[in-house]
Amino acid sequence: MSPFSSVSNETQSRRTTFSKFIIEEEARTGSDPSLTALLNDVQTACKFIALAVSRGALHSTAGIGTDVNVQGETQKPLDVIANNIMLDECARGGTLCGMVSEELPEPSPIPESYRHGRYLLVFDPLDGSSNLDVNVTVGTIFSVLLAGEGVTEPEAADFLQPGNRQIAAGFALYGPSSMIVLTLGHGVHGFTLDREIGAYTLTHPDMKIPTSTREFAINASNERFWEPPVRHYVDECVRGKTGPRGEDFNMRWVASMVAEVYRILVRGGLFMYPRDTKDPGKPGRLRLLYEASPMAMIVEQAGGLATTGRERLLDVEPTSLHQRVPVILGSSEEVERLTKYHAAYDRGEDLEFESPLFNVRSMFRSTAGS
Ligand code: AFP
């Protein structure tokens, strides 16, 4: 037994690997073997990306050309590497007829020389990549959709499906340990990469988000751009024991959605990247198809809620590939509370947090001193 192992080899061999899990799920639910094969390709791609990310500055980026992507963001070499790994690994399995990536303006077709399947794969190859330089957790987010009947060469319109039509969704985490979190629509399961055997292994079966929480996550530097319902909610949290909630709250902001959602899956919490007025042309920061929709499916499958503040995220009808959307997700009691604040505001009630009144009680000013 290795000095680093806490379990015997015999116990280890009985562990459920990701591959075994998806094969057993196929047998249990009668799902399509092609879906199993596709998820297998996704896990292989994630292993390659995990390796590249873990090597940090040691990983050669020679010859990797970066650009400004369709989001207007400057790519990191690892964005390009991760994107290429996903495209290469997943195109060859004969399960897909097209892919959409955060890094590509248009859908990526499956080369003629490969077999074509009936699935569409949508992904953000390296979420949180602005955290790479500072060695903070990043990840890959993916969503599996079914192409319409008879579609073999999908166009953008074929990918514009609401999240409630996802067949599977998940994300990989590249952090202190590498993980995959997966839902096939029957709960949420977490797998940790065991580098000694080269396999993701089921370590977090049936993850459930606690319904209540005293922790929230938001980029507070955007406070002046928030809508009044979000100001109301955060103001109450920040006022803690002496405020209307009568309890102290904790705040976190990693700036990698994968890390925030994982934290919420483990110990609950509320994550917000709400609608704001920072750039009036954009209703939010996060992208619907490859960030919000897959995370919303995971969160709902784990017993949480996910909304724009005004609409269930899984019901939002996409109108373009790289569409942005407000995102509020996590522990159900807090999502419900913030949804109620939006509804009250939209009815013309609860106007206290409209500017400039709110300015006398901003997060960064003490009520006592104002
Ligand atoms: P990058 O992948 O460009 O780093 O963006 C990450 C992200 O889409 C999401 O993972 C974070 O929650 C959010 O953006 C962070 O946004 P801020 O930079 O405004 O904090």
Tab-separated table of C-alpha atoms and ligand atoms in Angstrom:
chain	number	residue	atom	x	y	z
A	1	MET	CA	0.000	0.000	0.000
A	2	SER	CA	1.417	3.410	-0.965
A	3	PRO	CA	2.260	5.641	2.019
A	4	PHE	CA	-0.031	8.234	0.414
A	5	SER	CA	-3.047	5.956	0.054
A	6	SER	CA	-5.615	5.742	2.775
A	7	VAL	CA	-7.317	2.711	1.249
A	8	SER	CA	-6.025	-0.699	0.181
A	9	ASN	CA	-5.471	-1.651	-3.458
A	10	GLU	CA	-8.411	-4.006	-3.221
A	11	THR	CA	-10.751	-1.203	-2.154
A	12	GLN	CA	-9.303	1.076	-4.841
A	13	SER	CA	-10.067	-1.422	-7.597
A	14	ARG	CA	-13.721	-1.377	-6.550
A	15	ARG	CA	-13.961	2.340	-7.100
A	16	THR	CA	-16.283	3.625	-9.794
A	17	THR	CA	-14.362	5.364	-12.539
A	18	PHE	CA	-16.020	7.951	-14.766
A	19	SER	CA	-15.961	5.452	-17.658
A	20	LYS	CA	-17.582	2.748	-15.554
A	21	PHE	CA	-20.176	5.218	-14.258
A	22	ILE	CA	-21.339	6.332	-17.706
A	23	ILE	CA	-21.474	2.737	-18.975
A	24	GLU	CA	-23.556	1.739	-15.952
A	25	GLU	CA	-25.826	4.753	-16.458
A	26	GLU	CA	-26.337	3.692	-20.090
A	27	ALA	CA	-27.344	0.203	-18.931
A	28	ARG	CA	-29.572	1.575	-16.143
A	29	THR	CA	-31.431	4.199	-18.202
A	30	GLY	CA	-31.226	2.688	-21.669
A	31	SER	CA	-29.509	5.816	-22.989
A	32	ASP	CA	-27.752	5.999	-26.338
A	33	PRO	CA	-24.287	4.308	-26.446
A	34	SER	CA	-23.116	7.242	-28.606
A	35	LEU	CA	-23.727	9.569	-25.673
A	36	THR	CA	-21.506	7.356	-23.512
A	37	ALA	CA	-18.808	7.458	-26.197
A	38	LEU	CA	-19.061	11.247	-26.440
A	39	LEU	CA	-18.719	11.712	-22.670
A	40	ASN	CA	-15.742	9.411	-22.775
A	41	ASP	CA	-14.115	11.683	-25.376
A	42	VAL	CA	-14.899	14.726	-23.222
A	43	GLN	CA	-13.204	13.158	-20.194
A	44	THR	CA	-10.126	12.335	-22.284
A	45	ALA	CA	-9.957	15.935	-23.488
A	46	CYS	CA	-10.265	17.139	-19.881
A	47	LYS	CA	-7.339	14.920	-18.844
A	48	PHE	CA	-5.157	16.493	-21.534
A	49	ILE	CA	-6.238	19.995	-20.522
A	50	ALA	CA	-5.679	19.171	-16.829
A	51	LEU	CA	-2.153	18.119	-17.669
A	52	ALA	CA	-1.443	21.267	-19.692
A	53	VAL	CA	-2.876	23.534	-16.971
A	54	SER	CA	-1.007	21.741	-14.176
A	55	ARG	CA	2.313	22.297	-15.919
A	56	GLY	CA	1.733	26.056	-15.713
A	57	ALA	CA	4.650	28.046	-17.027
A	58	LEU	CA	6.477	24.773	-17.826
A	59	HIS	CA	4.003	23.982	-20.603
A	60	SER	CA	5.404	24.963	-23.970
A	61	THR	CA	3.304	27.534	-25.773
A	62	ALA	CA	5.733	27.867	-28.655
A	63	GLY	CA	3.929	28.349	-31.942
A	64	ILE	CA	0.531	28.958	-30.296
A	65	GLY	CA	-1.049	31.970	-31.970
A	66	THR	CA	-3.448	33.956	-29.813
A	67	ASP	CA	-5.999	36.467	-30.962
A	68	VAL	CA	-8.862	38.599	-29.710
A	69	ASN	CA	-11.783	36.156	-29.557
A	70	VAL	CA	-15.404	36.745	-30.556
A	71	GLN	CA	-16.058	38.096	-27.032
A	72	GLY	CA	-13.497	40.841	-27.607
A	73	GLU	CA	-11.213	39.197	-25.010
A	74	THR	CA	-7.522	38.600	-25.611
A	75	GLN	CA	-6.881	34.858	-25.647
A	76	LYS	CA	-4.224	33.214	-23.479
A	77	PRO	CA	-2.141	30.484	-25.134
A	78	LEU	CA	-3.870	27.937	-22.871
A	79	ASP	CA	-7.293	29.104	-24.112
A	80	VAL	CA	-6.165	28.139	-27.600
A	81	ILE	CA	-4.545	24.877	-26.453
A	82	ALA	CA	-7.647	23.823	-24.491
A	83	ASN	CA	-9.902	24.743	-27.398
A	84	ASN	CA	-7.831	22.681	-29.838
A	85	ILE	CA	-7.807	19.700	-27.468
A	86	MET	CA	-11.602	19.769	-27.144
A	87	LEU	CA	-12.082	20.086	-30.917
A	88	ASP	CA	-9.588	17.326	-31.762
A	89	GLU	CA	-10.588	14.810	-29.102
A	90	CYS	CA	-14.321	15.171	-29.540
A	91	ALA	CA	-14.525	15.358	-33.347
A	92	ARG	CA	-13.043	11.924	-33.959
A	93	GLY	CA	-15.454	9.723	-32.029
A	94	GLY	CA	-18.238	9.686	-34.631
A	95	THR	CA	-20.773	10.971	-32.094
A	96	LEU	CA	-21.008	14.651	-33.087
A	97	CYS	CA	-22.234	16.636	-36.050
A	98	GLY	CA	-20.953	19.996	-34.803
A	99	MET	CA	-19.404	21.979	-31.979
A	100	VAL	CA	-19.621	25.520	-30.654
A	101	SER	CA	-16.855	27.010	-28.532
A	102	GLU	CA	-16.488	30.268	-26.670
A	103	GLU	CA	-13.306	30.783	-28.655
A	104	LEU	CA	-14.840	30.442	-32.138
A	105	PRO	CA	-17.204	32.903	-33.818
A	106	GLU	CA	-19.042	30.199	-35.783
A	107	PRO	CA	-19.849	26.495	-35.247
A	108	SER	CA	-16.979	24.124	-35.902
A	109	PRO	CA	-17.969	21.420	-38.428
A	110	ILE	CA	-16.850	17.803	-38.101
A	111	PRO	CA	-14.286	17.064	-40.837
A	112	GLU	CA	-15.589	15.050	-43.800
A	113	SER	CA	-13.149	12.226	-43.077
A	114	TYR	CA	-14.765	11.468	-39.686
A	115	ARG	CA	-18.054	9.713	-39.060
A	116	HIS	CA	-20.852	12.077	-38.074
A	117	GLY	CA	-23.238	11.530	-35.165
A	118	ARG	CA	-26.405	13.164	-33.851
A	119	TYR	CA	-25.027	15.222	-30.950
A	120	LEU	CA	-23.954	18.842	-30.639
A	121	LEU	CA	-21.256	19.801	-28.154
A	122	VAL	CA	-21.078	23.336	-26.783
A	123	PHE	CA	-18.218	24.358	-24.526
A	124	ASP	CA	-16.104	26.975	-22.840
A	125	PRO	CA	-12.669	25.327	-23.087
A	126	LEU	CA	-11.051	27.307	-20.274
A	127	ASP	CA	-13.392	29.220	-18.024
A	128	GLY	CA	-11.697	31.704	-15.708
A	129	SER	CA	-8.570	31.865	-17.846
A	130	SER	CA	-7.748	35.357	-16.577
A	131	ASN	CA	-6.857	33.452	-13.373
A	132	LEU	CA	-4.168	31.371	-15.086
A	133	ASP	CA	-1.341	33.804	-14.425
A	134	VAL	CA	-2.116	33.772	-10.704
A	135	ASN	CA	-2.456	29.969	-10.449
A	136	VAL	CA	-6.092	29.954	-9.376
A	137	THR	CA	-8.614	27.231	-10.321
A	138	VAL	CA	-9.944	27.278	-13.894
A	139	GLY	CA	-12.123	24.758	-15.750
A	140	THR	CA	-13.922	23.523	-18.857
A	141	ILE	CA	-17.727	23.811	-19.100
A	142	PHE	CA	-19.644	21.600	-21.543
A	143	SER	CA	-23.190	21.003	-22.684
A	144	VAL	CA	-24.574	18.217	-24.894
A	145	LEU	CA	-27.560	18.835	-27.177
A	146	LEU	CA	-29.277	16.728	-29.792
A	147	ALA	CA	-29.272	17.944	-33.401
A	148	GLY	CA	-32.650	18.210	-35.121
A	149	GLU	CA	-33.934	15.309	-37.208
A	150	GLY	CA	-31.912	14.990	-40.428
A	151	VAL	CA	-29.350	17.671	-39.506
A	152	THR	CA	-25.867	16.545	-40.508
A	153	GLU	CA	-24.112	19.866	-40.974
A	154	PRO	CA	-25.538	22.091	-38.249
A	155	GLU	CA	-25.679	25.846	-38.592
A	156	ALA	CA	-25.764	28.361	-35.746
A	157	ALA	CA	-29.573	28.119	-35.531
A	158	ASP	CA	-29.347	24.393	-34.725
A	159	PHE	CA	-27.458	25.195	-31.516
A	160	LEU	CA	-29.978	27.789	-30.318
A	161	GLN	CA	-31.789	25.477	-27.908
A	162	PRO	CA	-32.936	26.409	-24.395
A	163	GLY	CA	-31.088	24.756	-21.527
A	164	ASN	CA	-34.078	22.556	-20.720
A	165	ARG	CA	-33.210	20.552	-23.850
A	166	GLN	CA	-29.707	19.644	-22.703
A	167	ILE	CA	-29.015	15.918	-22.686
A	168	ALA	CA	-26.016	16.271	-20.381
A	169	ALA	CA	-23.966	19.035	-18.832
A	170	GLY	CA	-20.824	19.223	-16.791
A	171	PHE	CA	-17.625	20.957	-15.980
A	172	ALA	CA	-14.036	20.035	-15.286
A	173	LEU	CA	-12.069	21.785	-12.559
A	174	TYR	CA	-8.333	22.283	-12.786
A	175	GLY	CA	-7.410	23.229	-9.247
A	176	PRO	CA	-5.620	21.646	-6.291
A	177	SER	CA	-7.223	18.455	-7.578
A	178	SER	CA	-8.692	17.902	-11.031
A	179	MET	CA	-12.346	16.963	-11.153
A	180	ILE	CA	-15.305	16.435	-13.459
A	181	VAL	CA	-18.812	17.241	-12.287
A	182	LEU	CA	-21.497	15.647	-14.464
A	183	THR	CA	-25.242	15.494	-14.794
A	184	LEU	CA	-27.176	13.295	-17.196
A	185	GLY	CA	-30.444	14.585	-15.799
A	186	HIS	CA	-30.502	12.196	-12.831
A	187	GLY	CA	-28.562	14.013	-10.126
A	188	VAL	CA	-25.070	15.449	-10.051
A	189	HIS	CA	-21.908	13.432	-9.521
A	190	GLY	CA	-18.322	14.516	-8.898
A	191	PHE	CA	-15.235	12.573	-10.023
A	192	THR	CA	-11.673	13.282	-8.889
A	193	LEU	CA	-8.757	12.558	-11.209
A	194	ASP	CA	-6.606	9.852	-9.681
A	195	ARG	CA	-3.327	10.532	-11.448
A	196	GLU	CA	-1.826	7.219	-10.275
A	197	ILE	CA	-4.302	5.206	-12.354
A	198	GLY	CA	-5.101	7.981	-14.864
A	199	ALA	CA	-8.842	7.875	-14.220
A	200	TYR	CA	-11.528	10.200	-12.924
A	201	THR	CA	-13.036	8.363	-9.946
A	202	LEU	CA	-16.434	8.867	-8.342
A	203	THR	CA	-15.754	10.711	-5.082
A	204	HIS	CA	-18.860	12.912	-4.736
A	205	PRO	CA	-21.984	10.907	-5.648
A	206	ASP	CA	-25.356	12.658	-5.729
A	207	MET	CA	-24.235	16.145	-4.754
A	208	LYS	CA	-26.920	18.287	-3.105
A	209	ILE	CA	-26.875	22.036	-2.586
A	210	PRO	CA	-28.031	23.042	0.910
A	211	THR	CA	-31.256	25.041	0.643
A	212	SER	CA	-30.093	27.816	2.961
A	213	THR	CA	-26.773	29.642	3.068
A	214	ARG	CA	-25.043	32.628	4.598
A	215	GLU	CA	-22.504	33.032	1.786
A	216	PHE	CA	-22.797	34.990	-1.456
A	217	ALA	CA	-20.528	35.738	-4.425
A	218	ILE	CA	-20.635	38.817	-6.628
A	219	ASN	CA	-18.093	41.135	-8.242
A	220	ALA	CA	-18.727	44.040	-5.878
A	221	SER	CA	-16.684	46.449	-7.995
A	222	ASN	CA	-19.742	46.604	-10.267
A	223	GLU	CA	-21.990	47.813	-7.469
A	224	ARG	CA	-22.760	51.150	-9.079
A	225	PHE	CA	-24.095	49.360	-12.194
A	226	TRP	CA	-26.424	46.916	-10.403
A	227	GLU	CA	-30.183	47.007	-10.569
A	228	PRO	CA	-32.022	48.001	-7.355
A	229	PRO	CA	-33.142	44.425	-6.429
A	230	VAL	CA	-29.510	43.253	-6.373
A	231	ARG	CA	-28.473	46.319	-4.363
A	232	HIS	CA	-31.272	45.557	-1.924
A	233	TYR	CA	-30.188	41.950	-1.497
A	234	VAL	CA	-26.464	42.656	-1.088
A	235	ASP	CA	-27.090	45.622	1.188
A	236	GLU	CA	-29.061	43.401	3.574
A	237	CYS	CA	-26.325	40.746	3.568
A	238	VAL	CA	-23.580	43.266	4.195
A	239	ARG	CA	-25.479	44.854	7.111
A	240	GLY	CA	-25.276	41.452	8.806
A	241	LYS	CA	-26.467	40.906	12.377
A	242	THR	CA	-27.500	44.525	12.816
A	243	GLY	CA	-29.458	44.621	9.526
A	244	PRO	CA	-32.899	43.265	8.591
A	245	ARG	CA	-31.622	39.688	8.088
A	246	GLY	CA	-30.234	39.597	11.629
A	247	GLU	CA	-27.326	37.378	10.571
A	248	ASP	CA	-23.785	37.866	9.364
A	249	PHE	CA	-22.972	36.820	5.782
A	250	ASN	CA	-19.694	35.860	4.180
A	251	MET	CA	-18.650	36.977	0.687
A	252	ARG	CA	-16.412	35.203	-1.875
A	253	TRP	CA	-15.320	36.066	-5.415
A	254	VAL	CA	-12.945	33.743	-7.305
A	255	ALA	CA	-13.707	35.113	-10.803
A	256	SER	CA	-13.844	31.518	-12.122
A	257	MET	CA	-17.465	30.428	-12.375
A	258	VAL	CA	-16.413	26.775	-12.243
A	259	ALA	CA	-14.839	27.277	-8.815
A	260	GLU	CA	-17.822	29.266	-7.511
A	261	VAL	CA	-20.348	26.647	-8.667
A	262	TYR	CA	-18.270	23.844	-7.209
A	263	ARG	CA	-18.120	25.635	-3.853
A	264	ILE	CA	-21.908	26.031	-3.952
A	265	LEU	CA	-22.363	22.326	-4.747
A	266	VAL	CA	-20.252	21.434	-1.727
A	267	ARG	CA	-21.426	23.888	0.929
A	268	GLY	CA	-24.180	26.039	-0.565
A	269	GLY	CA	-24.125	29.721	-1.450
A	270	LEU	CA	-25.469	32.252	-3.900
A	271	PHE	CA	-23.617	33.221	-7.092
A	272	MET	CA	-24.601	36.362	-8.959
A	273	TYR	CA	-23.451	37.916	-12.197
A	274	PRO	CA	-26.623	39.927	-12.587
A	275	ARG	CA	-27.897	42.264	-15.271
A	276	ASP	CA	-26.080	45.573	-14.958
A	277	THR	CA	-25.704	48.840	-16.817
A	278	LYS	CA	-21.924	48.677	-17.255
A	279	ASP	CA	-22.299	48.090	-20.980
A	280	PRO	CA	-25.913	48.804	-21.979
A	281	GLY	CA	-25.449	46.614	-25.073
A	282	LYS	CA	-24.914	43.521	-22.890
A	283	PRO	CA	-27.559	42.180	-20.512
A	284	GLY	CA	-24.916	40.427	-18.405
A	285	ARG	CA	-21.344	39.132	-18.460
A	286	LEU	CA	-21.819	35.376	-18.744
A	287	ARG	CA	-22.667	33.475	-21.891
A	288	LEU	CA	-25.941	31.576	-22.097
A	289	LEU	CA	-25.085	28.492	-24.158
A	290	TYR	CA	-21.787	27.382	-22.631
A	291	GLU	CA	-21.776	28.962	-19.176
A	292	ALA	CA	-25.269	29.700	-17.854
A	293	SER	CA	-27.274	26.804	-19.351
A	294	PRO	CA	-24.958	23.944	-18.325
A	295	MET	CA	-24.407	25.413	-14.856
A	296	ALA	CA	-28.157	25.932	-14.447
A	297	MET	CA	-28.827	22.281	-15.290
A	298	ILE	CA	-26.217	21.148	-12.777
A	299	VAL	CA	-27.501	23.460	-10.054
A	300	GLU	CA	-31.144	22.429	-10.550
A	301	GLN	CA	-30.184	18.754	-10.618
A	302	ALA	CA	-28.451	19.294	-7.267
A	303	GLY	CA	-31.588	20.832	-5.758
A	304	GLY	CA	-30.674	24.494	-6.241
A	305	LEU	CA	-32.235	27.174	-8.446
A	306	ALA	CA	-30.920	29.202	-11.378
A	307	THR	CA	-32.557	32.327	-12.780
A	308	THR	CA	-31.926	35.581	-14.591
A	309	GLY	CA	-33.782	37.232	-11.704
A	310	ARG	CA	-36.920	37.271	-13.840
A	311	GLU	CA	-36.914	33.953	-15.691
A	312	ARG	CA	-35.723	30.394	-15.078
A	313	LEU	CA	-32.355	30.181	-16.831
A	314	LEU	CA	-33.154	26.800	-18.389
A	315	ASP	CA	-36.168	28.340	-20.148
A	316	VAL	CA	-34.323	31.241	-21.791
A	317	GLU	CA	-34.619	30.909	-25.585
A	318	PRO	CA	-31.238	31.674	-27.146
A	319	THR	CA	-31.155	34.066	-30.063
A	320	SER	CA	-27.430	33.988	-30.828
A	321	LEU	CA	-24.462	31.700	-30.164
A	322	HIS	CA	-22.534	34.002	-27.866
A	323	GLN	CA	-25.504	35.663	-26.196
A	324	ARG	CA	-24.975	36.967	-22.672
A	325	VAL	CA	-27.430	36.591	-19.863
A	326	PRO	CA	-27.821	37.635	-16.200
A	327	VAL	CA	-27.049	34.718	-13.853
A	328	ILE	CA	-28.237	34.155	-10.290
A	329	LEU	CA	-27.890	30.614	-8.963
A	330	GLY	CA	-27.368	28.501	-5.884
A	331	SER	CA	-29.154	27.704	-2.632
A	332	SER	CA	-32.890	27.805	-3.271
A	333	GLU	CA	-33.956	30.003	-0.336
A	334	GLU	CA	-31.643	32.836	-1.355
A	335	VAL	CA	-32.424	32.568	-5.091
A	336	GLU	CA	-36.126	32.723	-4.226
A	337	ARG	CA	-35.578	35.783	-2.033
A	338	LEU	CA	-33.710	37.663	-4.756
A	339	THR	CA	-36.308	36.634	-7.354
A	340	LYS	CA	-38.993	38.144	-5.108
A	341	TYR	CA	-37.001	41.393	-4.891
A	342	HIS	CA	-36.913	41.544	-8.705
A	343	ALA	CA	-40.659	40.922	-8.939
A	344	ALA	CA	-41.444	43.584	-6.319
A	345	TYR	CA	-39.249	46.104	-8.090
A	346	ASP	CA	-40.838	45.329	-11.465
A	347	ARG	CA	-44.291	45.900	-9.911
A	348	GLY	CA	-43.121	49.383	-8.902
A	349	GLU	CA	-42.703	48.456	-5.237
A	350	ASP	CA	-39.492	48.388	-3.230
A	351	LEU	CA	-37.993	51.481	-4.882
A	352	GLU	CA	-35.797	52.390	-1.925
A	353	PHE	CA	-32.714	51.067	-3.673
A	354	GLU	CA	-33.087	53.231	-6.778
A	355	SER	CA	-30.259	55.713	-7.288
A	356	PRO	CA	-29.502	58.227	-5.882
A	357	LEU	CA	-31.241	57.274	-2.616
A	358	PHE	CA	-29.161	54.127	-2.345
A	359	ASN	CA	-25.981	56.182	-2.495
A	360	VAL	CA	-26.434	57.140	1.144
A	361	ARG	CA	-26.213	53.467	2.032
A	362	SER	CA	-23.734	51.903	-0.377
A	363	MET	CA	-21.802	48.756	0.551
A	364	PHE	CA	-18.709	50.803	1.023
A	365	ARG	CA	-20.205	53.487	3.264
A	366	SER	CA	-21.238	52.985	6.839
A	367	THR	CA	-24.882	53.718	7.543
A	368	ALA	CA	-23.845	55.346	10.771
A	369	GLY	CA	-21.478	57.748	9.001
A	370	SER	CA	-23.849	58.794	6.226
B	1	AFP	P1	-12.555	34.561	-18.201
B	1	AFP	O1	-12.696	33.127	-18.683
B	1	AFP	O2	-12.404	35.547	-19.300
B	1	AFP	O3	-11.513	34.694	-17.117
B	1	AFP	O4	-13.984	34.921	-17.539
B	1	AFP	C1	-14.466	34.174	-16.474
B	1	AFP	C2	-15.925	34.453	-16.286
B	1	AFP	O5	-16.623	34.217	-17.473
B	1	AFP	C3	-16.526	33.632	-15.149
B	1	AFP	O6	-15.917	32.404	-14.954
B	1	AFP	C4	-16.386	34.543	-13.947
B	1	AFP	O7	-17.404	34.338	-12.996
B	1	AFP	C5	-16.469	35.917	-14.526
B	1	AFP	O8	-16.116	35.809	-15.905
B	1	AFP	C6	-15.526	36.865	-13.833
B	1	AFP	O9	-15.791	38.151	-14.244
B	1	AFP	P2	-15.033	39.426	-13.632
B	1	AFP	O10	-13.718	39.507	-14.348
B	1	AFP	O11	-15.946	40.572	-13.896
B	1	AFP	O12	-14.822	39.207	-12.162
